[in-house]
Short mmCIF file of C-alpha atoms and ligand atoms in Angstrom, two decimals:
data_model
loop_
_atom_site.label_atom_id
_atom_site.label_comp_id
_atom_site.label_asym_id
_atom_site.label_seq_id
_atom_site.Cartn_x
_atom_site.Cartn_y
_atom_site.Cartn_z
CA UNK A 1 -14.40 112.03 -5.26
CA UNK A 2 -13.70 109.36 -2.30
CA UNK A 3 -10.33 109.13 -3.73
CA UNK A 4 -9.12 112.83 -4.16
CA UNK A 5 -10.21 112.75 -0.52
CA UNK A 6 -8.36 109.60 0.14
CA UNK A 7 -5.23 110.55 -1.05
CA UNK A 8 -5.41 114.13 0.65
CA UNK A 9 -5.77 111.99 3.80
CA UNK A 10 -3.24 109.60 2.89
CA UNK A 11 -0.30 112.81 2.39
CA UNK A 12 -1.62 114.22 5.76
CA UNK A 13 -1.30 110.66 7.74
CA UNK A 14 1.96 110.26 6.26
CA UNK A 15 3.31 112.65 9.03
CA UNK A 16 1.14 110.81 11.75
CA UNK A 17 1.96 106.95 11.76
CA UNK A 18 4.97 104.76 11.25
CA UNK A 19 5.75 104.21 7.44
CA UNK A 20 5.39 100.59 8.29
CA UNK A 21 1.88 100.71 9.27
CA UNK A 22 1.32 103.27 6.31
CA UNK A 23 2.44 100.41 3.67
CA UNK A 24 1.59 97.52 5.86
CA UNK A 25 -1.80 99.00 6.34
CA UNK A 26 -3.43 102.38 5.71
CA UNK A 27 -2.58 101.73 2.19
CA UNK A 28 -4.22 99.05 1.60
CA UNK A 29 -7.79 100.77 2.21
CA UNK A 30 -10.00 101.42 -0.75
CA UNK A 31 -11.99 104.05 -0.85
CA UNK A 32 -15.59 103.10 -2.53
CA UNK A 33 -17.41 106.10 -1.34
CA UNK A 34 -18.23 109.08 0.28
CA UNK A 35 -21.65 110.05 1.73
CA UNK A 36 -22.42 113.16 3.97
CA UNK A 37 -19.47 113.02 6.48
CA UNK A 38 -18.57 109.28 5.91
CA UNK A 39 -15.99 107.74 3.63
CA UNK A 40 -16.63 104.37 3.06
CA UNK A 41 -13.37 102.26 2.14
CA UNK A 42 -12.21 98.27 1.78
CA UNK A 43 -9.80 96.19 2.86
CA UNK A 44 -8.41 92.66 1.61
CA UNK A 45 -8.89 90.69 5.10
CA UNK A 46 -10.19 90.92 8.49
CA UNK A 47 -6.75 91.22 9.79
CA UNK A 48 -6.83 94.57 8.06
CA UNK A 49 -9.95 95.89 9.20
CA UNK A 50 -8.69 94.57 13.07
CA UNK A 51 -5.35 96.10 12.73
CA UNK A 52 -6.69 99.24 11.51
CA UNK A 53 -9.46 99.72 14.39
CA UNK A 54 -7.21 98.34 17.35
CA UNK A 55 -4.31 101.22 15.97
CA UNK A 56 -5.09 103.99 13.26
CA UNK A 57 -8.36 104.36 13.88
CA UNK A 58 -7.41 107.54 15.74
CA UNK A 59 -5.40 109.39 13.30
CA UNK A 60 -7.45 108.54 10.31
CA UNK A 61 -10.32 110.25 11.85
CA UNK A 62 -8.29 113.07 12.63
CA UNK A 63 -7.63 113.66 9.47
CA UNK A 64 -10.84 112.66 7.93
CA UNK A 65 -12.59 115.27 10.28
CA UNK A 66 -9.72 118.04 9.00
CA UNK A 67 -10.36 117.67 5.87
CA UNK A 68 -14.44 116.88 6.19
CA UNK A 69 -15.18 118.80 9.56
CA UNK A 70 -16.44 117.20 12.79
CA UNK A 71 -17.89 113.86 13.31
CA UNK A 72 -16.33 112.80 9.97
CA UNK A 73 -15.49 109.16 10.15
CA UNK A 74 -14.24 105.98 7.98
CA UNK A 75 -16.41 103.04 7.75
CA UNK A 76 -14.76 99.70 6.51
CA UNK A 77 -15.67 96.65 5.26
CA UNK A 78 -13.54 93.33 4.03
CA UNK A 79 -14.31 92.64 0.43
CA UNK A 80 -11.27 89.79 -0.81
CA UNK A 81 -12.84 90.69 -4.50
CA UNK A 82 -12.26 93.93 -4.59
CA UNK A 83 -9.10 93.84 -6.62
CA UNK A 84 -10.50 91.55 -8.81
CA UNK A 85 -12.61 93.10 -11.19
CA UNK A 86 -16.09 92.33 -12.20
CA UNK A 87 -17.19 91.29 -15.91
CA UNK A 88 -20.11 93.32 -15.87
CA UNK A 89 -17.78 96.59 -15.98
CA UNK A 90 -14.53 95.28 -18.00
CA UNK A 91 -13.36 98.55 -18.65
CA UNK A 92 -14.02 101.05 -15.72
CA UNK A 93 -11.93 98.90 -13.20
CA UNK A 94 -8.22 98.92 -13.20
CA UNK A 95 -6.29 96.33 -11.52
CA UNK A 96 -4.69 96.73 -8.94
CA UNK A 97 -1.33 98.68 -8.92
CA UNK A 98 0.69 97.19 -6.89
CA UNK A 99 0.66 93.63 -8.59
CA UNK A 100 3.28 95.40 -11.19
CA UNK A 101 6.04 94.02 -13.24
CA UNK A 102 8.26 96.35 -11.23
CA UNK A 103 6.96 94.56 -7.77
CA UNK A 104 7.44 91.57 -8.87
CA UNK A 105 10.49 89.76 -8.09
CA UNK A 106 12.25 87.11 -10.69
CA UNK A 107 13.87 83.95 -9.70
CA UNK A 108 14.58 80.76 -11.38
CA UNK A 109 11.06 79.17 -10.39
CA UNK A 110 9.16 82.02 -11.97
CA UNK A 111 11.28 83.51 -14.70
CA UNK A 112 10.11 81.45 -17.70
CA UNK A 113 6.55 82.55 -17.05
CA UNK A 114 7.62 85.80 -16.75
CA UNK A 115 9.64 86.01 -19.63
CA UNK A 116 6.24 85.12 -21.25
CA UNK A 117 4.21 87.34 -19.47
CA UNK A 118 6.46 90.02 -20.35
CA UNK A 119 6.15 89.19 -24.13
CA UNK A 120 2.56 89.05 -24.08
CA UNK A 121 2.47 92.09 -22.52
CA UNK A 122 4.58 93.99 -25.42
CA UNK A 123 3.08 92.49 -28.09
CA UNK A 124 -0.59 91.54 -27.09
CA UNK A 125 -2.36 88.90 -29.14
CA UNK A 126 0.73 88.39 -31.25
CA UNK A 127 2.83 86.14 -29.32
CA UNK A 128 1.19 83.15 -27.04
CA UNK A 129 -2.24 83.14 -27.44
CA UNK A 130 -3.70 82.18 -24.71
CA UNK A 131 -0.47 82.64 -22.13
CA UNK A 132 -1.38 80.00 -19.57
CA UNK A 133 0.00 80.30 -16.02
CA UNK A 134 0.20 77.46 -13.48
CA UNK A 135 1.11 76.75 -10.25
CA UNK A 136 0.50 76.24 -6.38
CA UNK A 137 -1.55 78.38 -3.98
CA UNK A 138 0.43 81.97 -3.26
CA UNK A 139 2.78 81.90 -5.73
CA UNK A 140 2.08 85.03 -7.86
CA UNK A 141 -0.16 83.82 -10.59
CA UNK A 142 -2.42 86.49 -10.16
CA UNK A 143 0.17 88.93 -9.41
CA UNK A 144 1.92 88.03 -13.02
CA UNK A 145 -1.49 88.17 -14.65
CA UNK A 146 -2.48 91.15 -12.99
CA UNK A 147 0.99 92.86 -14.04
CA UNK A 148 -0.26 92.13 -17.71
CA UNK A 149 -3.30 93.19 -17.75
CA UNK A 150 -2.06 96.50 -15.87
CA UNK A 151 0.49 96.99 -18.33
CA UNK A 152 -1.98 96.62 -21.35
CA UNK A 153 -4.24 98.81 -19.44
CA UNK A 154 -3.17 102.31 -20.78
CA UNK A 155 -6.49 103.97 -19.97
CA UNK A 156 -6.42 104.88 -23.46
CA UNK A 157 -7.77 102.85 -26.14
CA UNK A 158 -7.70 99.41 -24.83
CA UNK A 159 -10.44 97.48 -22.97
CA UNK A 160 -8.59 95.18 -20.60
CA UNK A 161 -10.83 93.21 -17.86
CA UNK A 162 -9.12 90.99 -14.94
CA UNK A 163 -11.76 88.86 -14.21
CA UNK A 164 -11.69 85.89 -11.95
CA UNK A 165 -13.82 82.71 -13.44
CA UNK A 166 -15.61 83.05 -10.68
CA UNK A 167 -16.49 86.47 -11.43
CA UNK A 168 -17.12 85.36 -14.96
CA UNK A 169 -19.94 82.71 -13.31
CA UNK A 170 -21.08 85.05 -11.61
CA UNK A 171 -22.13 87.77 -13.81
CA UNK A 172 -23.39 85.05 -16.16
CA UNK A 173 -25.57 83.69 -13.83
CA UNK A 174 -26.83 87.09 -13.07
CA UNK A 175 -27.51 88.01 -16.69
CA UNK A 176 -29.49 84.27 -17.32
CA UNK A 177 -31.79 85.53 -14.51
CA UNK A 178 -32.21 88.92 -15.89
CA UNK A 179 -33.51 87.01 -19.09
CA UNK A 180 -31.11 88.21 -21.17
CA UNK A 181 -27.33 86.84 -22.76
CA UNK A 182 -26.73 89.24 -25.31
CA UNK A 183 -25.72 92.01 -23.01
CA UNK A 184 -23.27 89.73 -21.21
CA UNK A 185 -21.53 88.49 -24.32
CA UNK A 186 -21.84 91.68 -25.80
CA UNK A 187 -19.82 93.50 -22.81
CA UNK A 188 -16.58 90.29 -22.43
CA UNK A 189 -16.74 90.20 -26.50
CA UNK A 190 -15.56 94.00 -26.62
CA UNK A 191 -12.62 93.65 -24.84
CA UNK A 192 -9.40 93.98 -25.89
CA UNK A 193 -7.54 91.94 -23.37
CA UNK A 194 -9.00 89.12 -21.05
CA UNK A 195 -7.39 87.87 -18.40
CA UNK A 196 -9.32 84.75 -16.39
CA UNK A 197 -8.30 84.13 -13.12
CA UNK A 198 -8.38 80.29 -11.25
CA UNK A 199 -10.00 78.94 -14.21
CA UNK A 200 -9.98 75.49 -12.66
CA UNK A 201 -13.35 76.89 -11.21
CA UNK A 202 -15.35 76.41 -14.38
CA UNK A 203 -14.36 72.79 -13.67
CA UNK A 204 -17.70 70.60 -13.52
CA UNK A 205 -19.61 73.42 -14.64
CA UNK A 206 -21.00 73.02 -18.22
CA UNK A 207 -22.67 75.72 -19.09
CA UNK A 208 -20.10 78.21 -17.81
CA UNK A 209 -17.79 76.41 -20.03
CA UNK A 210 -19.66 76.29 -22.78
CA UNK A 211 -20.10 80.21 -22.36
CA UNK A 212 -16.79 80.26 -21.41
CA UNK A 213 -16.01 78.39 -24.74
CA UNK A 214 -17.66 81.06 -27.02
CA UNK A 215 -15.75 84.03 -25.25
CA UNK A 216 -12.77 82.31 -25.75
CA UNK A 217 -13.29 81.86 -29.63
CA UNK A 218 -14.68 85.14 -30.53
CA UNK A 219 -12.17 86.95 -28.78
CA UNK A 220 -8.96 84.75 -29.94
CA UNK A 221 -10.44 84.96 -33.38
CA UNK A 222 -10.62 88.68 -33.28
CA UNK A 223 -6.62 88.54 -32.69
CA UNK A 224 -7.29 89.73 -29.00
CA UNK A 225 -5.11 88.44 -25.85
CA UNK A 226 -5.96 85.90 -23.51
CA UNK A 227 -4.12 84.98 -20.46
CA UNK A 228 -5.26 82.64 -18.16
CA UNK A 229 -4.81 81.45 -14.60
CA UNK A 230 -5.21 78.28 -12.79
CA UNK A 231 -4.05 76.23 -10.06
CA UNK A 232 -3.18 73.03 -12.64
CA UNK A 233 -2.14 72.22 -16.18
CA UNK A 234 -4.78 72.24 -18.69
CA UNK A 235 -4.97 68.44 -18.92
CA UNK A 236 -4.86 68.45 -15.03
CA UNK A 237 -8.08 69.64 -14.43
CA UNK A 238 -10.98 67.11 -14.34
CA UNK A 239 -14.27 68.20 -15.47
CA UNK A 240 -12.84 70.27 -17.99
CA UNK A 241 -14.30 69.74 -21.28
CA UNK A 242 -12.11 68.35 -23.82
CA UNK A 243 -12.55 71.17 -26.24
CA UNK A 244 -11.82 73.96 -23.64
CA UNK A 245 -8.34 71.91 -22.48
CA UNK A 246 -7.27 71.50 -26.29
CA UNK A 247 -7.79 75.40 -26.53
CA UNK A 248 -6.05 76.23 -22.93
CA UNK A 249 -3.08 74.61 -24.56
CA UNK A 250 -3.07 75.94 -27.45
CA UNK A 251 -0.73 78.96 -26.98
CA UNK A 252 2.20 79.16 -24.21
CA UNK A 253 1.94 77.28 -21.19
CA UNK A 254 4.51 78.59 -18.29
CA UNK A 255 4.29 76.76 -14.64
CA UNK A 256 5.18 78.92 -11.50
CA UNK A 257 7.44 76.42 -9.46
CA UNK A 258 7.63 77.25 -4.91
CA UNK A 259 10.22 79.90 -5.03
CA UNK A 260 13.44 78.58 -4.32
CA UNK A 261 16.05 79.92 -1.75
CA UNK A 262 17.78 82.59 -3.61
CA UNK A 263 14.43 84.14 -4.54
CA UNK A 264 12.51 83.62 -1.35
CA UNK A 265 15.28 86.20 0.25
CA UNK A 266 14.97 88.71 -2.37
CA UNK A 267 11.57 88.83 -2.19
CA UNK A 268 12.14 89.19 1.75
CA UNK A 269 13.90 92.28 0.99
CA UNK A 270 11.91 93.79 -1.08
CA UNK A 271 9.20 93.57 0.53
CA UNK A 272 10.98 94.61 3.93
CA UNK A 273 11.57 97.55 1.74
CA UNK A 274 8.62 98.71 0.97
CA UNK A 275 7.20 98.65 3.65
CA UNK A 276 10.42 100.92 5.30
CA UNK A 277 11.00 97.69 7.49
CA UNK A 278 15.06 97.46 8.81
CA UNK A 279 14.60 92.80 8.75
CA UNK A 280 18.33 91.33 9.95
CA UNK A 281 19.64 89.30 7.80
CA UNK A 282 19.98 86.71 10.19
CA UNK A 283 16.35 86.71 10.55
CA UNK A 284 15.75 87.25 6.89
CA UNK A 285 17.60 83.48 6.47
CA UNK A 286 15.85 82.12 9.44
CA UNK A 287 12.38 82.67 7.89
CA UNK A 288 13.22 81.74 4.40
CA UNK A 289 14.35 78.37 5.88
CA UNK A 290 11.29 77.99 6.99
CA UNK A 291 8.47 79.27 4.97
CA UNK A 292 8.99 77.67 1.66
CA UNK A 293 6.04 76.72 0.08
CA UNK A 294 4.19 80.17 -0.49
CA UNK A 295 5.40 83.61 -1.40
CA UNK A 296 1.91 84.67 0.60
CA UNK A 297 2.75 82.95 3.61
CA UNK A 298 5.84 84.69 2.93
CA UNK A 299 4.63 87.78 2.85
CA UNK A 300 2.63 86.87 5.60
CA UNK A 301 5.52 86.15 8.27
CA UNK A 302 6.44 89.82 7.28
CA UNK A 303 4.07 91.20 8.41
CA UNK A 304 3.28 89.71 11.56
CA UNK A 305 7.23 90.78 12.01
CA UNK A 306 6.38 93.99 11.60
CA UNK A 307 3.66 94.25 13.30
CA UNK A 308 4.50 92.93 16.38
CA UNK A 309 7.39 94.88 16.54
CA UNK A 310 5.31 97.92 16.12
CA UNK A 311 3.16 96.93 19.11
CA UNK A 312 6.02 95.99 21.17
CA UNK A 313 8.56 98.65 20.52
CA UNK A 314 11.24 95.85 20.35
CA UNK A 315 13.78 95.37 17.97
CA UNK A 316 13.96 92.28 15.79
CA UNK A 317 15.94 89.83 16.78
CA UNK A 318 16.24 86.38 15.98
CA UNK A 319 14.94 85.19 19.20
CA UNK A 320 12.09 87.71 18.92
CA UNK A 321 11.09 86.79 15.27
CA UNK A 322 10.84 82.97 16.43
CA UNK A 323 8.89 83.83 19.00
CA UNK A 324 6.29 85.88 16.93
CA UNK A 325 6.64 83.53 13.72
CA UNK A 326 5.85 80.65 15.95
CA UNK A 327 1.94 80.14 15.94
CA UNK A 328 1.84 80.10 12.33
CA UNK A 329 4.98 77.38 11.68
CA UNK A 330 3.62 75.25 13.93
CA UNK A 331 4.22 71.35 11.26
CA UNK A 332 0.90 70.13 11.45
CA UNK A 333 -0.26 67.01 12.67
CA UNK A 334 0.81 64.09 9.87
CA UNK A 335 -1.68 62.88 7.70
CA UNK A 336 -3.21 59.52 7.85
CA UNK A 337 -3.22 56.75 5.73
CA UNK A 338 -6.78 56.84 4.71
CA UNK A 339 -6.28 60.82 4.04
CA UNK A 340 -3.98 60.02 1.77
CA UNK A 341 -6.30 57.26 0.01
CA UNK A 342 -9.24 59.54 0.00
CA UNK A 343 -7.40 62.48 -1.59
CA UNK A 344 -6.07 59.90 -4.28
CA UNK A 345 -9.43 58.62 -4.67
CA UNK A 346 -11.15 61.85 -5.47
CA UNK A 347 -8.54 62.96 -7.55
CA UNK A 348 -9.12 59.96 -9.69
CA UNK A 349 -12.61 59.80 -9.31
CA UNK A 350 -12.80 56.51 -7.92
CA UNK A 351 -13.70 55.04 -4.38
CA UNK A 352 -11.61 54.71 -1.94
CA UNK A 353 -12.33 51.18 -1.41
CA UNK A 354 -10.66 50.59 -4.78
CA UNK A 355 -7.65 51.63 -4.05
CA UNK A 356 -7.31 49.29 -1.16
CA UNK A 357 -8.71 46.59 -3.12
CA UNK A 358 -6.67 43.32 -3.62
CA UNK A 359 -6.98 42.70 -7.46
CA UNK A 360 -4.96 43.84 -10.42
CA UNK A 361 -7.56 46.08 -12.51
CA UNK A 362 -5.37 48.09 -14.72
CA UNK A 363 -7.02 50.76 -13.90
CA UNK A 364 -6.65 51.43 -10.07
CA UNK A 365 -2.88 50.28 -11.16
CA UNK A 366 -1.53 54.20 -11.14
CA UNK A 367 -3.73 55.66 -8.53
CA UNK A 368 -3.05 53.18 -6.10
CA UNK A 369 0.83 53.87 -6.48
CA UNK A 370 0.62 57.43 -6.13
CA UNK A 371 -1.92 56.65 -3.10
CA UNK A 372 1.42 54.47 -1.69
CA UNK A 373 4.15 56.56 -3.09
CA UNK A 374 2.01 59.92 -1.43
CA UNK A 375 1.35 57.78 2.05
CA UNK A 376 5.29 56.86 2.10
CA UNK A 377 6.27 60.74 1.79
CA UNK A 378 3.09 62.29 4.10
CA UNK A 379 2.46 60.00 6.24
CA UNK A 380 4.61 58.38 9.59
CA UNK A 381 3.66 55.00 8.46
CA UNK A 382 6.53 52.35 7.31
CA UNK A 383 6.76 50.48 4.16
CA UNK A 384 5.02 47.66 6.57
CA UNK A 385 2.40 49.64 7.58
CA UNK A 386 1.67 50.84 4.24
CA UNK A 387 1.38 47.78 2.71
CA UNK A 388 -1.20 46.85 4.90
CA UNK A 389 -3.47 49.26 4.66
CA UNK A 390 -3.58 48.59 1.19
CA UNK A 391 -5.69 45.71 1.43
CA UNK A 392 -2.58 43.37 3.29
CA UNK A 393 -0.27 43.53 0.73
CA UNK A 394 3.65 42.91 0.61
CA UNK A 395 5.92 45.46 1.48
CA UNK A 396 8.21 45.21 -1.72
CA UNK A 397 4.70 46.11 -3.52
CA UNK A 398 5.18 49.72 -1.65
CA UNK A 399 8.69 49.89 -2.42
CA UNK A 400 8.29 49.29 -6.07
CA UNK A 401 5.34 51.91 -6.32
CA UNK A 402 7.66 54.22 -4.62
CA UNK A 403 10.02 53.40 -6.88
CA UNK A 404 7.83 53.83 -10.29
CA UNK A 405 6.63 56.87 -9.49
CA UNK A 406 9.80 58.62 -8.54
CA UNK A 407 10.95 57.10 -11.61
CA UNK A 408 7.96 58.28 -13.92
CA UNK A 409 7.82 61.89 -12.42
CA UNK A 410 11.49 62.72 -13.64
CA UNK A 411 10.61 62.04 -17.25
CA UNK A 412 6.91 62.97 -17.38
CA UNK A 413 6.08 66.42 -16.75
CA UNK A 414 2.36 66.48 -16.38
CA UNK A 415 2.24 63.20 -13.95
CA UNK A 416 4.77 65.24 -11.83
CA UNK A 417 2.73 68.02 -11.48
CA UNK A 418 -0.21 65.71 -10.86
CA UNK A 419 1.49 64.05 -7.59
CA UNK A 420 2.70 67.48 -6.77
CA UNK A 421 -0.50 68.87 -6.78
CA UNK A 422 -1.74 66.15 -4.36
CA UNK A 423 1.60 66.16 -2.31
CA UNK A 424 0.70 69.81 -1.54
CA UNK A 425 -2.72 69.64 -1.10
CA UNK A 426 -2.16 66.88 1.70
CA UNK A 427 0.73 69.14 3.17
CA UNK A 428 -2.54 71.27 3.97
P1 ADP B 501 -1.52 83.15 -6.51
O1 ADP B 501 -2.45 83.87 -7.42
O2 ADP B 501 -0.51 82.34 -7.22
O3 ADP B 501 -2.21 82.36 -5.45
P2 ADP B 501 -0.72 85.82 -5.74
O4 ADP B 501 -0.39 86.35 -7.09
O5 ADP B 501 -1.99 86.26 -5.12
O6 ADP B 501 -0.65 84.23 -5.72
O7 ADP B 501 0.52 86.16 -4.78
C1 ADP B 501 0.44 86.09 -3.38
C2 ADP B 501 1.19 87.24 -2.79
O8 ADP B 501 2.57 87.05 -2.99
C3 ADP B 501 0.85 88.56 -3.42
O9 ADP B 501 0.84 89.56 -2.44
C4 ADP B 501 1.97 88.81 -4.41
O10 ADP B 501 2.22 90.17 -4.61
C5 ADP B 501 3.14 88.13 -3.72
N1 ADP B 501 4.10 87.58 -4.68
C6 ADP B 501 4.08 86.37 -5.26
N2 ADP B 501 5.12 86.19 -6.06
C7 ADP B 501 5.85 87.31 -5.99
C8 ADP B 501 7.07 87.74 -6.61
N3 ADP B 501 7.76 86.95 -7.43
N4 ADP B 501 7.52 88.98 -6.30
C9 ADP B 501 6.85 89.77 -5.46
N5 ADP B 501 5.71 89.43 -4.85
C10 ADP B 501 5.20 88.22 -5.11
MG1 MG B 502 -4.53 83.94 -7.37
#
């Protein structure tokens, strides 16, 4: 019901506000529900929900009360799960639509895993089994997985669930207090398709994993699809039981790189696009120059863009877009030295004292030369500086840490990823 109403409302607002703010905004409410004259909806962040009271609060309830007579309002609420899915209803929600194949741009830092995603997607539990995507913060891992799982999703005869591990915890925990497993395992164990989003969550915690572990077997062994999501390689994550990383690398394994140049304009475009936005070109390579860690933040720049030129009534100029774009490029204060050692140290579960430790323990060997190679690339400090702050040692001990570990990340896949995943966590 909410959403016959909803999308009466949304035909009738079409007519009423900008097509920007339509795609940037009023379509990104979810209705939930509808009670006397009230529709109750969601939105993915609190920018939403501001943007949407400061602007279209006014013609929304012009509609609403057209279509629902007077005093008819819409009540909203931020809910960044919503599009996730739940494991306690697998089959009733659908992911979300827009995280499509069709929306989702290829470029050389994303095309292998979706090549694979595509494959798994035509020929489910045949293929890879699990798929396993990787990769940095905002790079369209769920976006691919979601794409899957919608494309699987024929409303017919399959029972596909997008679940986030978290979600998965979640509605574990909730069925241990109830008293009762068998429902739980009962409802994941019927599906047809499971994707698990940022796995690395179960990380540390046993008994999801060991749950986790079960799912994964009876549902792989029943010849159904898996495709899982996390921020790291299987062997990456720490805490991970042994027996779940064997598994997680058992099928295909496809990283999603930072988007490089070529792709971080066409996704630009598209998204400009969409969202009916007219982006110069000139400001289309300015931005890309500068946002290039994150397809979100991406995304993000957008639209502020269009936002502010909404509110302003300008046009976008380069000048303009620098101007708007500038709170959020602001580089960040460097890191410090014993940042860098602390991040190191938790990474490889030792103390940071260690690290800065004269000795020669094997063991503190690597960690301290990623701690120096990582404070040489992050960090202000000079070879010098470095050196000392390792416990006073010489500075040819930085250089040749430098030196190993560029070295060793060209030829070793999974230790590259490792330093990259600290490299990017200290670029904040
Ligand atoms: P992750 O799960 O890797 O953190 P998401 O899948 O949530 O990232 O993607 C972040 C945002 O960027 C989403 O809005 C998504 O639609 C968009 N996005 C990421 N990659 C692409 C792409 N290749 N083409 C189009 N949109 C993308
Ligand atoms: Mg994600």
């Amino acid at each position: 019901m909410p959403h016959v109403l909803w999308r009466q409302s949304l035909s009738r607002l079409k007519d009423r506000v900008s097509a920007a703010e339509l795609g940037c905004w009023v379509e990104a409410i979810h209705p939930v529900e509808l009670r006397e004259r009230r529709l109750y909806g969601e939105v993915p962040s609190a920018l939403h929900l501001e943007q949407i009271r400061a602007r279209l609060q006014g013609p929304i309830s012009g509609v609403l009360e057209e279509l629902l007579g007077p005093g008819a309002e819409l009540v909203l609420c931020v809910n960044k799960q919503r599009e996730r899915g739940d494991a306690a209803r697998p089959a009733a929600r659908a992911p979300v639509s827009e995280y499509s194949f069709a929306s989702f741009v290829v470029g050389e830092s994303n095309a292998f895993a979706h090549a694979a995603a595509r494959d798994v997607a035509a020929r489910p539990g045949v293929v890879y089994n699990p798929l396993f995507l990787y990769g940095g913060v905002g790079l369209g891992k769920t976006h691919l997985a979601s794409a899957v799982a919608q494309s699987l999703d024929t409303g017919l005869r399959r029972r596909v669930s997008l679940l986030s591990a978290e979600a998965f915890a979640n509605d574990l925990i909730r069925s241990l207090l109830g008293g009762s497993i068998d429902g739980f395992r009962a409802r994941v164990r019927q599906l047809d398709v499971l994707v698990g989003d940022d796995i690395q969550f179960l990380a540390g915690k046993e008994r999801m994993q060991e749950e986790f572990l079960h799912t994964f077997n009876a549902l792989r062994g029943a010849g159904k699809q898996i495709v899982l999501v996390s921020d790291q390689a299987p062997r990456s994550i720490t805490n991970l039981e042994e027996r779940l990383q064997s598994r997680f690398e058992s099928g295909l394994i496809a990283e999603i790189r930072p988007p490089e140049p070529a792709l971080r304009l066409a996704i630009l475009a598209q998204k400009s696009k969409l969202l009916g936005f007219d982006l110069p070109l000139e400001v289309a390579n300015w931005v890309a120059g500068k946002i290039v860690s994150s397809v979100r933040e991406l995304e993000g720049a957008l639209h502020r863009l269009v936002a502010a030129c909404h509110w302003s009534r300008r046009a976008l100029d380069l000048g303009f877009a620098k101007e708007v774009l500038r709170p959020i490029l602001r580089t960040p204060a460097p890191r410090t030295l014993e940042e860098v050692q602390r991040v190191v140290a938790e990474r490889f579960a030792i103390d940071a004292a260690d690290l800065v430790r004269r000795g020669r323990t094997t063991r503190l060997r690597e960690p301290r030369q990623v701690a120096m190679y990582l404070a040489r690339k992050g960090t202000n400090a000079t070879y010098a500086e470095i050196a000392a702050s390792f416990g006073g040692r010489d500075h040819s001990t930085v250089l040749h840490a430098v030196k190993r570990v560029e070295a060793r990340r060209l030829g070793d896949a999974e230790f590259a990823t490792l330093v990259d995943g600290l490299a990017s966590k200290l670029a904040r």
